PDB file of C-alpha atoms in Angstrom:
ATOM      1  CA  MET A   4       0.000   0.000   0.000  1.00 42.00           C
ATOM      2  CA  GLU A   5       2.774   2.401   0.956  1.00 44.00           C
ATOM      3  CA  GLU A   6       4.690   1.555  -2.219  1.00 48.00           C
ATOM      4  CA  ALA A   7       1.572   2.239  -4.310  1.00 47.00           C
ATOM      5  CA  VAL A   8       1.368   5.674  -2.778  1.00 50.00           C
ATOM      6  CA  ARG A   9       5.031   6.492  -3.343  1.00 54.00           C
ATOM      7  CA  LEU A  10       5.138   5.522  -7.034  1.00 59.00           C
ATOM      8  CA  PRO A  11       2.981   8.368  -8.467  1.00 68.00           C
ATOM      9  CA  LEU A  12       4.469  10.945  -6.095  1.00 72.00           C
ATOM     10  CA  ALA A  13       8.098   9.885  -6.605  1.00 73.00           C
ATOM     11  CA  ALA A  14       7.936  10.769 -10.299  1.00 74.00           C
ATOM     12  CA  TRP A  15       7.226  14.389  -9.312  1.00 77.00           C
ATOM     13  CA  GLU A  16       9.959  14.705  -6.706  1.00 79.00           C
ATOM     14  CA  SER A  17      12.380  16.761  -8.824  1.00 82.00           C
ATOM     15  CA  PHE A  18       9.570  18.939 -10.143  1.00 84.00           C
ATOM     16  CA  TYR A  19       8.437  19.997  -6.690  1.00 79.00           C
ATOM     17  CA  VAL A  20      11.994  20.537  -5.491  1.00 83.00           C
ATOM     18  CA  ILE A  21      12.406  23.104  -8.299  1.00 86.00           C
ATOM     19  CA  VAL A  22       8.955  24.629  -7.919  1.00 83.00           C
ATOM     20  CA  GLY A  23       9.094  24.777  -4.121  1.00 80.00           C
ATOM     21  CA  SER A  24      12.541  26.375  -4.175  1.00 84.00           C
ATOM     22  CA  SER A  25      11.310  28.919  -6.707  1.00 84.00           C
ATOM     23  CA  GLY A  26       8.330  29.792  -4.519  1.00 80.00           C
ATOM     24  CA  ALA A  27      10.590  30.357  -1.515  1.00 78.00           C
ATOM     25  CA  ALA A  28      13.065  32.464  -3.506  1.00 80.00           C
ATOM     26  CA  LEU A  29      10.373  34.566  -5.143  1.00 81.00           C
ATOM     27  CA  THR A  30       8.880  35.355  -1.740  1.00 78.00           C
ATOM     28  CA  GLY A  31      12.048  37.325  -1.098  1.00 76.00           C
ATOM     29  CA  LEU A  32      11.477  39.207  -4.358  1.00 72.00           C
ATOM     30  CA  GLN A  33       8.141  40.460  -3.060  1.00 71.00           C
ATOM     31  CA  PHE A  34       9.839  41.852   0.050  1.00 75.00           C
ATOM     32  CA  VAL A  35      12.006  43.927  -2.289  1.00 71.00           C
ATOM     33  CA  VAL A  36       8.860  45.174  -4.048  1.00 67.00           C
ATOM     34  CA  ILE A  37       7.303  46.219  -0.728  1.00 69.00           C
ATOM     35  CA  ALA A  38      10.545  48.000   0.173  1.00 71.00           C
ATOM     36  CA  LEU A  39      10.332  49.994  -3.071  1.00 64.00           C
ATOM     37  CA  ILE A  40       6.775  51.012  -2.255  1.00 63.00           C
ATOM     38  CA  ALA A  41       7.841  52.070   1.240  1.00 64.00           C
ATOM     39  CA  GLU A  42      10.479  54.392  -0.248  1.00 64.00           C
ATOM     40  CA  SER A  43       8.034  56.119  -2.592  1.00 59.00           C
ATOM     41  CA  LYS A  44       6.779  59.590  -1.686  1.00 52.00           C
ATOM     42  CA  THR A  45       3.094  58.812  -2.111  1.00 50.00           C
ATOM     43  CA  ARG A  46       2.813  55.574  -0.207  1.00 55.00           C
ATOM     44  CA  SER A  47       0.161  52.934  -0.725  1.00 61.00           C
ATOM     45  CA  THR A  48      -2.540  52.581   1.888  1.00 68.00           C
ATOM     46  CA  PRO A  49      -2.827  49.384   3.957  1.00 74.00           C
ATOM     47  CA  GLN A  50      -5.942  48.551   1.940  1.00 76.00           C
ATOM     48  CA  GLN A  51      -3.984  48.668  -1.339  1.00 75.00           C
ATOM     49  CA  ILE A  52      -1.217  46.470   0.101  1.00 77.00           C
ATOM     50  CA  GLU A  53      -3.812  43.943   1.325  1.00 82.00           C
ATOM     51  CA  ALA A  54      -5.447  43.880  -2.105  1.00 81.00           C
ATOM     52  CA  PHE A  55      -2.417  43.908  -4.425  1.00 82.00           C
ATOM     53  CA  GLY A  56       0.710  43.121  -2.379  1.00 79.00           C
ATOM     54  CA  THR A  57      -0.034  40.507   0.276  1.00 85.00           C
ATOM     55  CA  PRO A  58      -1.760  38.050  -2.129  1.00 89.00           C
ATOM     56  CA  THR A  59       1.475  37.651  -4.100  1.00 86.00           C
ATOM     57  CA  ILE A  60       3.258  36.505  -0.931  1.00 86.00           C
ATOM     58  CA  ILE A  61       0.378  34.113  -0.223  1.00 89.00           C
ATOM     59  CA  HIS A  62       0.560  32.631  -3.753  1.00 89.00           C
ATOM     60  CA  PHE A  63       4.306  31.991  -3.496  1.00 87.00           C
ATOM     61  CA  CYS A  64       3.857  30.431  -0.044  1.00 89.00           C
ATOM     62  CA  ALA A  65       0.991  28.284  -1.380  1.00 89.00           C
ATOM     63  CA  VAL A  66       3.302  26.870  -4.058  1.00 88.00           C
ATOM     64  CA  LEU A  67       5.932  26.153  -1.402  1.00 88.00           C
ATOM     65  CA  LEU A  68       3.335  24.455   0.809  1.00 89.00           C
ATOM     66  CA  VAL A  69       1.944  22.314  -2.028  1.00 89.00           C
ATOM     67  CA  SER A  70       5.492  21.208  -2.850  1.00 88.00           C
ATOM     68  CA  ALA A  71       6.066  20.274   0.790  1.00 87.00           C
ATOM     69  CA  VAL A  72       2.777  18.354   0.993  1.00 85.00           C
ATOM     70  CA  LEU A  73       3.528  16.272  -2.100  1.00 85.00           C
ATOM     71  CA  SER A  74       7.088  15.595  -0.924  1.00 84.00           C
ATOM     72  CA  ALA A  75       5.978  14.249   2.454  1.00 82.00           C
ATOM     73  CA  PRO A  76       6.054  10.458   3.087  1.00 81.00           C
ATOM     74  CA  TRP A  77       2.305   9.800   3.034  1.00 77.00           C
ATOM     75  CA  HIS A  78       0.954   6.324   3.789  1.00 78.00           C
ATOM     76  CA  ALA A  79      -2.196   6.912   1.736  1.00 80.00           C
ATOM     77  CA  LEU A  80      -3.078   9.159  -1.191  1.00 80.00           C
ATOM     78  CA  SER A  81      -6.282  10.107   0.599  1.00 83.00           C
ATOM     79  CA  SER A  82      -4.220  11.823   3.311  1.00 86.00           C
ATOM     80  CA  ALA A  83      -2.315  13.878   0.737  1.00 86.00           C
ATOM     81  CA  GLY A  84      -5.605  14.648  -0.995  1.00 87.00           C
ATOM     82  CA  LEU A  85      -7.113  15.867   2.277  1.00 92.00           C
ATOM     83  CA  ALA A  86      -4.182  18.234   2.863  1.00 90.00           C
ATOM     84  CA  LEU A  87      -4.417  19.568  -0.690  1.00 91.00           C
ATOM     85  CA  GLY A  88      -8.181  19.947  -0.335  1.00 92.00           C
ATOM     86  CA  VAL A  89      -7.772  22.104   2.775  1.00 93.00           C
ATOM     87  CA  LEU A  90      -5.278  24.280   0.884  1.00 92.00           C
ATOM     88  CA  GLY A  91      -7.653  24.528  -2.068  1.00 91.00           C
ATOM     89  CA  VAL A  92     -10.637  25.604   0.046  1.00 94.00           C
ATOM     90  CA  THR A  93      -8.490  28.118   1.942  1.00 94.00           C
ATOM     91  CA  GLY A  94      -7.176  29.520  -1.331  1.00 92.00           C
ATOM     92  CA  VAL A  95     -10.632  29.945  -2.844  1.00 94.00           C
ATOM     93  CA  VAL A  96     -11.918  31.721   0.284  1.00 95.00           C
ATOM     94  CA  TYR A  97      -8.852  33.965   0.349  1.00 93.00           C
ATOM     95  CA  GLY A  98      -9.288  34.735  -3.359  1.00 92.00           C
ATOM     96  CA  ILE A  99     -12.824  35.965  -2.676  1.00 94.00           C
ATOM     97  CA  VAL A 100     -11.523  38.108   0.188  1.00 93.00           C
ATOM     98  CA  VAL A 101      -8.929  39.645  -2.159  1.00 91.00           C
ATOM     99  CA  VAL A 102     -11.638  40.544  -4.676  1.00 91.00           C
ATOM    100  CA  ARG A 103     -13.644  42.297  -1.951  1.00 89.00           C
ATOM    101  CA  ARG A 104     -10.562  44.197  -0.770  1.00 87.00           C
ATOM    102  CA  ALA A 105      -9.733  45.294  -4.304  1.00 86.00           C
ATOM    103  CA  ARG A 106     -13.277  46.590  -4.751  1.00 84.00           C
ATOM    104  CA  ARG A 107     -13.312  48.422  -1.400  1.00 81.00           C
ATOM    105  CA  GLN A 108     -10.028  50.314  -1.720  1.00 75.00           C
ATOM    106  CA  VAL A 109     -10.476  53.696  -3.381  1.00 66.00           C
ATOM    107  CA  GLY A 110      -6.911  54.848  -4.029  1.00 65.00           C
ATOM    108  CA  TYR A 111      -6.396  52.926  -7.281  1.00 73.00           C
ATOM    109  CA  ARG A 112      -8.776  51.900 -10.057  1.00 79.00           C
ATOM    110  CA  PRO A 113      -8.000  48.314 -11.191  1.00 84.00           C
ATOM    111  CA  VAL A 114      -7.993  47.642 -14.944  1.00 87.00           C
ATOM    112  CA  PHE A 115      -8.818  44.377 -16.736  1.00 90.00           C
ATOM    113  CA  GLU A 116      -5.272  43.041 -16.383  1.00 90.00           C
ATOM    114  CA  ASP A 117      -5.364  43.654 -12.623  1.00 88.00           C
ATOM    115  CA  TRP A 118      -8.630  41.731 -12.228  1.00 91.00           C
ATOM    116  CA  LEU A 119      -7.266  38.905 -14.406  1.00 93.00           C
ATOM    117  CA  PHE A 120      -4.014  38.375 -12.496  1.00 92.00           C
ATOM    118  CA  HIS A 121      -5.102  39.386  -8.996  1.00 91.00           C
ATOM    119  CA  ALA A 122      -8.557  37.790  -8.950  1.00 91.00           C
ATOM    120  CA  VAL A 123      -9.515  35.470 -11.814  1.00 94.00           C
ATOM    121  CA  LEU A 124      -6.364  33.380 -12.335  1.00 94.00           C
ATOM    122  CA  PRO A 125      -5.642  32.811  -8.606  1.00 93.00           C
ATOM    123  CA  LEU A 126      -9.250  31.680  -8.080  1.00 94.00           C
ATOM    124  CA  VAL A 127      -8.906  29.337 -11.062  1.00 94.00           C
ATOM    125  CA  ALA A 128      -5.649  27.927  -9.641  1.00 93.00           C
ATOM    126  CA  TYR A 129      -7.060  27.255  -6.164  1.00 93.00           C
ATOM    127  CA  SER A 130     -10.240  25.774  -7.654  1.00 94.00           C
ATOM    128  CA  LEU A 131      -8.109  23.391  -9.727  1.00 93.00           C
ATOM    129  CA  LEU A 132      -6.230  22.416  -6.569  1.00 92.00           C
ATOM    130  CA  LEU A 133      -9.498  21.629  -4.803  1.00 93.00           C
ATOM    131  CA  VAL A 134     -10.807  19.522  -7.702  1.00 93.00           C
ATOM    132  CA  SER A 135      -7.475  17.685  -7.987  1.00 91.00           C
ATOM    133  CA  ALA A 136      -7.519  16.902  -4.262  1.00 91.00           C
ATOM    134  CA  ILE A 137     -10.954  15.307  -4.635  1.00 92.00           C
ATOM    135  CA  LEU A 138      -9.863  13.206  -7.638  1.00 90.00           C
ATOM    136  CA  LEU A 139      -6.350  12.343  -6.398  1.00 87.00           C
ATOM    137  CA  ARG A 140      -7.224   8.921  -5.014  1.00 85.00           C
ATOM    138  CA  SER A 141      -9.212   7.779  -8.072  1.00 87.00           C
ATOM    139  CA  TYR A 142      -7.101   9.377 -10.818  1.00 89.00           C
ATOM    140  CA  PRO A 143      -3.657  10.051  -9.292  1.00 85.00           C
ATOM    141  CA  GLN A 144      -1.735  10.583 -12.530  1.00 86.00           C
ATOM    142  CA  ARG A 145      -4.155  13.102 -14.022  1.00 90.00           C
ATOM    143  CA  ALA A 146      -4.744  14.858 -10.708  1.00 89.00           C
ATOM    144  CA  LEU A 147      -1.004  15.328 -10.128  1.00 89.00           C
ATOM    145  CA  PHE A 148      -0.604  16.912 -13.561  1.00 91.00           C
ATOM    146  CA  VAL A 149      -3.359  19.388 -12.709  1.00 91.00           C
ATOM    147  CA  VAL A 150      -1.711  20.170  -9.358  1.00 90.00           C
ATOM    148  CA  GLY A 151       1.576  20.772 -11.168  1.00 89.00           C
ATOM    149  CA  ALA A 152      -0.143  23.119 -13.612  1.00 91.00           C
ATOM    150  CA  MET A 153      -1.768  24.958 -10.681  1.00 91.00           C
ATOM    151  CA  ALA A 154       1.604  25.431  -8.990  1.00 89.00           C
ATOM    152  CA  LEU A 155       3.172  26.849 -12.155  1.00 90.00           C
ATOM    153  CA  LEU A 156       0.159  29.112 -12.711  1.00 92.00           C
ATOM    154  CA  LEU A 157       0.468  30.612  -9.221  1.00 90.00           C
ATOM    155  CA  LEU A 158       4.213  31.102  -9.722  1.00 89.00           C
ATOM    156  CA  PHE A 159       3.738  32.993 -12.985  1.00 91.00           C
ATOM    157  CA  VAL A 160       0.851  35.025 -11.545  1.00 90.00           C
ATOM    158  CA  GLY A 161       3.049  36.049  -8.619  1.00 87.00           C
ATOM    159  CA  ILE A 162       5.970  36.946 -10.891  1.00 88.00           C
ATOM    160  CA  HIS A 163       3.684  39.027 -13.103  1.00 89.00           C
ATOM    161  CA  ASN A 164       2.155  40.871 -10.151  1.00 85.00           C
ATOM    162  CA  ALA A 165       5.530  41.646  -8.590  1.00 81.00           C
ATOM    163  CA  TRP A 166       6.930  42.907 -11.913  1.00 81.00           C
ATOM    164  CA  ASP A 167       3.769  44.893 -12.598  1.00 82.00           C
ATOM    165  CA  THR A 168       4.142  46.683  -9.264  1.00 75.00           C
ATOM    166  CA  VAL A 169       7.811  47.506  -9.895  1.00 72.00           C
ATOM    167  CA  THR A 170       7.137  48.921 -13.374  1.00 76.00           C
ATOM    168  CA  PHE A 171       4.159  50.891 -12.027  1.00 72.00           C
ATOM    169  CA  ILE A 172       6.455  52.620  -9.538  1.00 64.00           C
ATOM    170  CA  ALA A 173       9.256  53.076 -12.114  1.00 64.00           C
ATOM    171  CA  LEU A 174       6.899  54.771 -14.563  1.00 63.00           C
ATOM    172  CA  GLY A 175       5.703  57.261 -12.013  1.00 56.00           C
ATOM    173  CA  GLY A 176       2.786  55.502 -10.379  1.00 55.00           C
ATOM    174  CA  PHE A 177       4.226  56.720  -7.122  1.00 44.00           C
ATOM    175  CA  GLU A 178       6.195  59.888  -6.741  1.00 44.00           C
ATOM    176  CA  ARG A 179       9.732  59.372  -5.585  1.00 42.00           C
ATOM    177  CA  PRO A 180      10.816  60.972  -2.336  1.00 42.00           C
ATOM    178  CA  GLU A 181      12.757  64.173  -2.555  1.00 45.00           C
ATOM    179  CA  LYS A 182      16.007  64.176  -0.669  1.00 45.00           C
ATOM    180  CA  GLU A 183      15.933  66.551   2.206  1.00 47.00           C
ATOM    181  CA  SER A 184      18.472  69.282   1.822  1.00 48.00           C
ATOM    182  CA  GLU A 185      21.045  69.939   4.485  1.00 49.00           C
ATOM    183  CA  PRO A 186      19.821  72.246   7.234  1.00 51.00           C
ATOM    184  CA  LYS A 187      20.528  75.824   6.339  1.00 48.00           C
ATOM    185  CA  GLN A 188      21.624  78.467   8.723  1.00 51.00           C
ATOM    186  CA  ILE A 189      18.719  80.765   9.400  1.00 47.00           C
ATOM    187  CA  ASN A 190      19.478  84.475   9.336  1.00 50.00           C
ATOM    188  CA  GLN A 191      17.309  87.499   9.769  1.00 47.00           C
ATOM    189  CA  GLU A 192      16.573  87.706   6.037  1.00 46.00           C
ATOM    190  CA  VAL A 193      15.084  84.172   5.903  1.00 50.00           C
ATOM    191  CA  LEU A 194      11.523  83.586   7.081  1.00 55.00           C
ATOM    192  CA  MET A 195      11.713  81.716  10.382  1.00 63.00           C
ATOM    193  CA  PHE A 196       9.011  79.165   9.380  1.00 69.00           C
ATOM    194  CA  LYS A 197      10.471  78.180   5.994  1.00 68.00           C
ATOM    195  CA  ASN A 198      11.875  74.839   7.178  1.00 68.00           C
ATOM    196  CA  THR A 199       9.257  74.109   9.831  1.00 72.00           C
ATOM    197  CA  HIS A 200       7.016  71.065   9.414  1.00 75.00           C
ATOM    198  CA  ALA A 201       3.675  72.756  10.015  1.00 80.00           C
ATOM    199  CA  PHE A 202       0.396  70.943  10.626  1.00 84.00           C
ATOM    200  CA  SER A 203      -3.248  71.939  10.750  1.00 89.00           C
ATOM    201  CA  GLY A 204      -5.905  71.133  13.317  1.00 91.00           C
ATOM    202  CA  PHE A 205      -9.596  71.284  14.082  1.00 93.00           C
ATOM    203  CA  SER A 206     -11.884  70.585  17.023  1.00 93.00           C
ATOM    204  CA  VAL A 207     -14.580  67.995  17.771  1.00 93.00           C
ATOM    205  CA  ASP A 208     -17.057  67.589  20.597  1.00 93.00           C
ATOM    206  CA  ASP A 209     -16.457  63.850  21.187  1.00 93.00           C
ATOM    207  CA  ILE A 210     -12.936  62.518  20.687  1.00 92.00           C
ATOM    208  CA  GLN A 211     -13.970  58.829  20.839  1.00 92.00           C
ATOM    209  CA  LYS A 212     -16.586  59.245  18.112  1.00 94.00           C
ATOM    210  CA  ALA A 213     -13.977  61.068  16.041  1.00 93.00           C
ATOM    211  CA  LYS A 214     -11.472  58.249  16.619  1.00 92.00           C
ATOM    212  CA  LYS A 215     -13.972  55.644  15.392  1.00 93.00           C
ATOM    213  CA  PHE A 216     -15.009  57.729  12.375  1.00 93.00           C
ATOM    214  CA  TYR A 217     -11.549  58.708  11.133  1.00 92.00           C
ATOM    215  CA  GLY A 218      -9.838  55.459  12.118  1.00 90.00           C
ATOM    216  CA  GLN A 219     -12.472  52.871  11.151  1.00 91.00           C
ATOM    217  CA  THR A 220     -14.931  54.475   8.736  1.00 92.00           C
ATOM    218  CA  LEU A 221     -12.346  56.478   6.762  1.00 91.00           C
ATOM    219  CA  GLU A 222      -9.494  54.038   7.605  1.00 89.00           C
ATOM    220  CA  LEU A 223      -6.972  56.816   8.179  1.00 88.00           C
ATOM    221  CA  ASP A 224      -3.701  56.224   9.999  1.00 88.00           C
ATOM    222  CA  LEU A 225      -4.030  57.838  13.423  1.00 87.00           C
ATOM    223  CA  SER A 226      -2.605  57.734  16.921  1.00 87.00           C
ATOM    224  CA  GLU A 227      -4.168  58.908  20.174  1.00 86.00           C
ATOM    225  CA  THR A 228      -2.349  61.240  22.545  1.00 84.00           C
ATOM    226  CA  GLU A 229      -3.334  62.924  25.790  1.00 84.00           C
ATOM    227  CA  GLU A 230      -4.260  66.051  23.839  1.00 86.00           C
ATOM    228  CA  GLY A 231      -6.267  64.385  21.055  1.00 90.00           C
ATOM    229  CA  LEU A 232      -5.778  62.488  17.776  1.00 91.00           C
ATOM    230  CA  ALA A 233      -2.909  62.795  15.309  1.00 89.00           C
ATOM    231  CA  LEU A 234      -3.908  61.962  11.732  1.00 88.00           C
ATOM    232  CA  ARG A 235      -1.194  61.029   9.250  1.00 86.00           C
ATOM    233  CA  ILE A 236      -2.270  61.816   5.703  1.00 83.00           C
ATOM    234  CA  ALA A 237      -0.707  60.144   2.641  1.00 79.00           C
ATOM    235  CA  GLY A 238       2.135  62.282   1.312  1.00 72.00           C
ATOM    236  CA  GLY A 239       3.470  63.229   4.736  1.00 73.00           C
ATOM    237  CA  GLY A 240       0.795  65.650   5.904  1.00 80.00           C
ATOM    238  CA  GLN A 241      -0.446  65.697   9.487  1.00 86.00           C
ATOM    239  CA  VAL A 242      -3.660  66.947  11.054  1.00 91.00           C
ATOM    240  CA  PHE A 243      -4.385  67.243  14.764  1.00 92.00           C
ATOM    241  CA  ILE A 244      -7.894  66.706  16.168  1.00 93.00           C
ATOM    242  CA  TYR A 245      -8.595  68.033  19.648  1.00 93.00           C
ATOM    243  CA  PRO A 246     -11.680  67.983  21.900  1.00 92.00           C
ATOM    244  CA  LYS A 247     -13.432  71.257  22.665  1.00 91.00           C
ATOM    245  CA  PRO A 248     -16.378  71.545  25.096  1.00 88.00           C
ATOM    246  CA  ASN A 249     -17.965  74.481  23.259  1.00 91.00           C
ATOM    247  CA  HIS A 250     -17.145  73.089  19.816  1.00 93.00           C
ATOM    248  CA  THR A 251     -18.767  74.743  16.824  1.00 92.00           C
ATOM    249  CA  PRO A 252     -18.678  72.812  13.503  1.00 93.00           C
ATOM    250  CA  ALA A 253     -16.524  74.392  10.813  1.00 89.00           C
ATOM    251  CA  SER A 254     -18.550  76.144   8.117  1.00 86.00           C
ATOM    252  CA  PHE A 255     -15.912  75.348   5.484  1.00 91.00           C
ATOM    253  CA  THR A 256     -14.333  72.150   4.158  1.00 92.00           C
ATOM    254  CA  ILE A 257     -11.570  71.132   6.573  1.00 92.00           C
ATOM    255  CA  LEU A 258     -10.256  68.090   4.665  1.00 91.00           C
ATOM    256  CA  ASN A 259     -10.401  67.126   0.975  1.00 92.00           C
ATOM    257  CA  PHE A 260      -9.658  63.558  -0.096  1.00 92.00           C
ATOM    258  CA  PRO A 261      -8.676  63.157  -3.792  1.00 91.00           C
ATOM    259  CA  VAL A 262      -9.839  59.835  -5.282  1.00 92.00           C
ATOM    260  CA  VAL A 263      -9.531  58.190  -8.686  1.00 91.00           C
ATOM    261  CA  ASP A 264     -13.200  57.222  -8.963  1.00 91.00           C
ATOM    262  CA  ILE A 265     -15.673  59.378  -7.027  1.00 92.00           C
ATOM    263  CA  GLU A 266     -18.594  57.064  -7.814  1.00 92.00           C
ATOM    264  CA  GLN A 267     -16.801  54.156  -6.180  1.00 92.00           C
ATOM    265  CA  ALA A 268     -15.656  56.255  -3.212  1.00 93.00           C
ATOM    266  CA  VAL A 269     -19.125  57.662  -2.548  1.00 93.00           C
ATOM    267  CA  GLY A 270     -20.680  54.219  -2.907  1.00 93.00           C
ATOM    268  CA  GLU A 271     -18.248  52.625  -0.453  1.00 93.00           C
ATOM    269  CA  LEU A 272     -18.568  55.410   2.111  1.00 94.00           C
ATOM    270  CA  THR A 273     -22.366  55.272   1.853  1.00 93.00           C
ATOM    271  CA  LYS A 274     -22.224  51.557   2.676  1.00 93.00           C
ATOM    272  CA  ARG A 275     -20.222  52.466   5.779  1.00 93.00           C
ATOM    273  CA  GLY A 276     -22.944  54.789   7.010  1.00 93.00           C
ATOM    274  CA  VAL A 277     -21.644  58.115   5.712  1.00 94.00           C
ATOM    275  CA  ARG A 278     -24.407  60.506   4.618  1.00 94.00           C
ATOM    276  CA  PHE A 279     -23.501  62.888   1.831  1.00 94.00           C
ATOM    277  CA  GLU A 280     -24.802  66.443   1.800  1.00 93.00           C
ATOM    278  CA  LYS A 281     -27.338  67.490  -0.813  1.00 92.00           C
ATOM    279  CA  TYR A 282     -27.247  71.012  -2.291  1.00 88.00           C
ATOM    280  CA  ASP A 283     -29.619  72.724  -4.674  1.00 88.00           C
ATOM    281  CA  GLN A 284     -28.121  76.175  -5.028  1.00 85.00           C
ATOM    282  CA  LYS A 285     -27.447  78.384  -8.010  1.00 79.00           C
ATOM    283  CA  GLU A 286     -23.743  77.556  -8.210  1.00 80.00           C
ATOM    284  CA  ILE A 287     -23.697  74.220  -6.394  1.00 85.00           C
ATOM    285  CA  LYS A 288     -26.099  71.414  -7.248  1.00 88.00           C
ATOM    286  CA  THR A 289     -25.660  67.772  -6.283  1.00 90.00           C
ATOM    287  CA  ASP A 290     -27.282  64.662  -7.702  1.00 91.00           C
ATOM    288  CA  ASP A 291     -29.111  61.957  -5.777  1.00 90.00           C
ATOM    289  CA  LYS A 292     -25.799  60.508  -4.611  1.00 92.00           C
ATOM    290  CA  GLY A 293     -24.617  63.869  -3.286  1.00 91.00           C
ATOM    291  CA  ILE A 294     -22.074  64.433  -6.076  1.00 92.00           C
ATOM    292  CA  HIS A 295     -21.579  67.896  -7.578  1.00 92.00           C
ATOM    293  CA  ARG A 296     -20.356  67.413 -11.107  1.00 87.00           C
ATOM    294  CA  GLY A 297     -18.200  70.198 -12.521  1.00 75.00           C
ATOM    295  CA  PRO A 298     -17.589  72.519 -14.154  1.00 73.00           C
ATOM    296  CA  PRO A 299     -16.878  74.684 -12.367  1.00 71.00           C
ATOM    297  CA  GLY A 300     -14.295  72.674 -10.455  1.00 79.00           C
ATOM    298  CA  PRO A 301     -13.879  68.896 -10.223  1.00 87.00           C
ATOM    299  CA  ASN A 302     -16.527  66.311  -9.370  1.00 91.00           C
ATOM    300  CA  ILE A 303     -16.880  66.585  -5.597  1.00 92.00           C
ATOM    301  CA  ALA A 304     -19.103  65.292  -2.774  1.00 94.00           C
ATOM    302  CA  TRP A 305     -19.324  66.718   0.748  1.00 93.00           C
ATOM    303  CA  PHE A 306     -20.039  64.887   3.996  1.00 95.00           C
ATOM    304  CA  LYS A 307     -19.706  65.576   7.726  1.00 94.00           C
ATOM    305  CA  ASP A 308     -17.873  63.924  10.597  1.00 94.00           C
ATOM    306  CA  PRO A 309     -19.743  63.140  13.850  1.00 94.00           C
ATOM    307  CA  ALA A 310     -18.897  66.644  15.125  1.00 94.00           C
ATOM    308  CA  GLY A 311     -20.475  68.307  12.090  1.00 94.00           C
ATOM    309  CA  ASN A 312     -17.213  69.361  10.409  1.00 94.00           C
ATOM    310  CA  ILE A 313     -17.367  69.329   6.607  1.00 94.00           C
ATOM    311  CA  LEU A 314     -15.126  67.004   4.561  1.00 93.00           C
ATOM    312  CA  SER A 315     -15.122  66.064   0.905  1.00 93.00           C
ATOM    313  CA  VAL A 316     -14.017  63.516  -1.667  1.00 93.00           C
ATOM    314  CA  LEU A 317     -13.094  64.915  -5.063  1.00 92.00           C
ATOM    315  CA  GLU A 318     -12.148  63.202  -8.288  1.00 90.00           C
ATOM    316  CA  LYS A 319      -8.614  63.772  -9.523  1.00 83.00           C
ATOM    317  CA  LYS A 320      -8.332  64.936 -13.124  1.00 71.00           C
TER     318      LYS A 320
END
């Protein structure tokens, strides 16, 4: 019985040594890609990394794990099939999660190629793994060929995605950081605030509601201090939110968030409970979704935080 199990798997031993080693080595390549993103001036949001960066690591690790499973000394093909089946189900579920994350993030608009390599092909690969696991005991030779094809598919998908990210950065998808100049001696003729890292601020009436809104609903990077909340905006900007007992909501827009697709941004924020303002004025009119469509100005939609301060999302030209 044990010999019958080893025969079909032994023929693939060299294949999975090569494929598994490639998966492990290419995982290191993705760390280099993430390092390049970290050095860019306009950094990706955690949501973009979860949608387009982390899955590549998972795919490479899946190939490594499949190689390890099929190189293990199993006593029955059904045991190997069970392990592969668990990996297949996990992969399919994770693929669906990736699709949802890609749809929810608003900082980048995926094109057809992105959906193909980040969503469709990985789901196909993990589905093939699941089907092969079910058929492994009855049709071991055919099932192992399908598993091998799945492993190669995930490898090439991961390589494509890593290369696509690198070329996106190289061609200006992210602005490169400017090197800070050496500190200059300040004299009386130079404005004293020229080299100061200034930040803006605004008040709220309930700091905990503000923390939940800006940190969870808007998914901004923030930290809480004794004085209030420090928001870190993409590009290096900072905004300070502080509690004020006699707070009065700002009558002007305190924060503007540029997005690639305003329809998608408004739709996602609406799902999260954000209510967009409706205007029917001579110069400013919004549609049913709360979007004012220029000219004059860009397409823009206004909404309020829990303290009544006005914010907006606007579509970049």
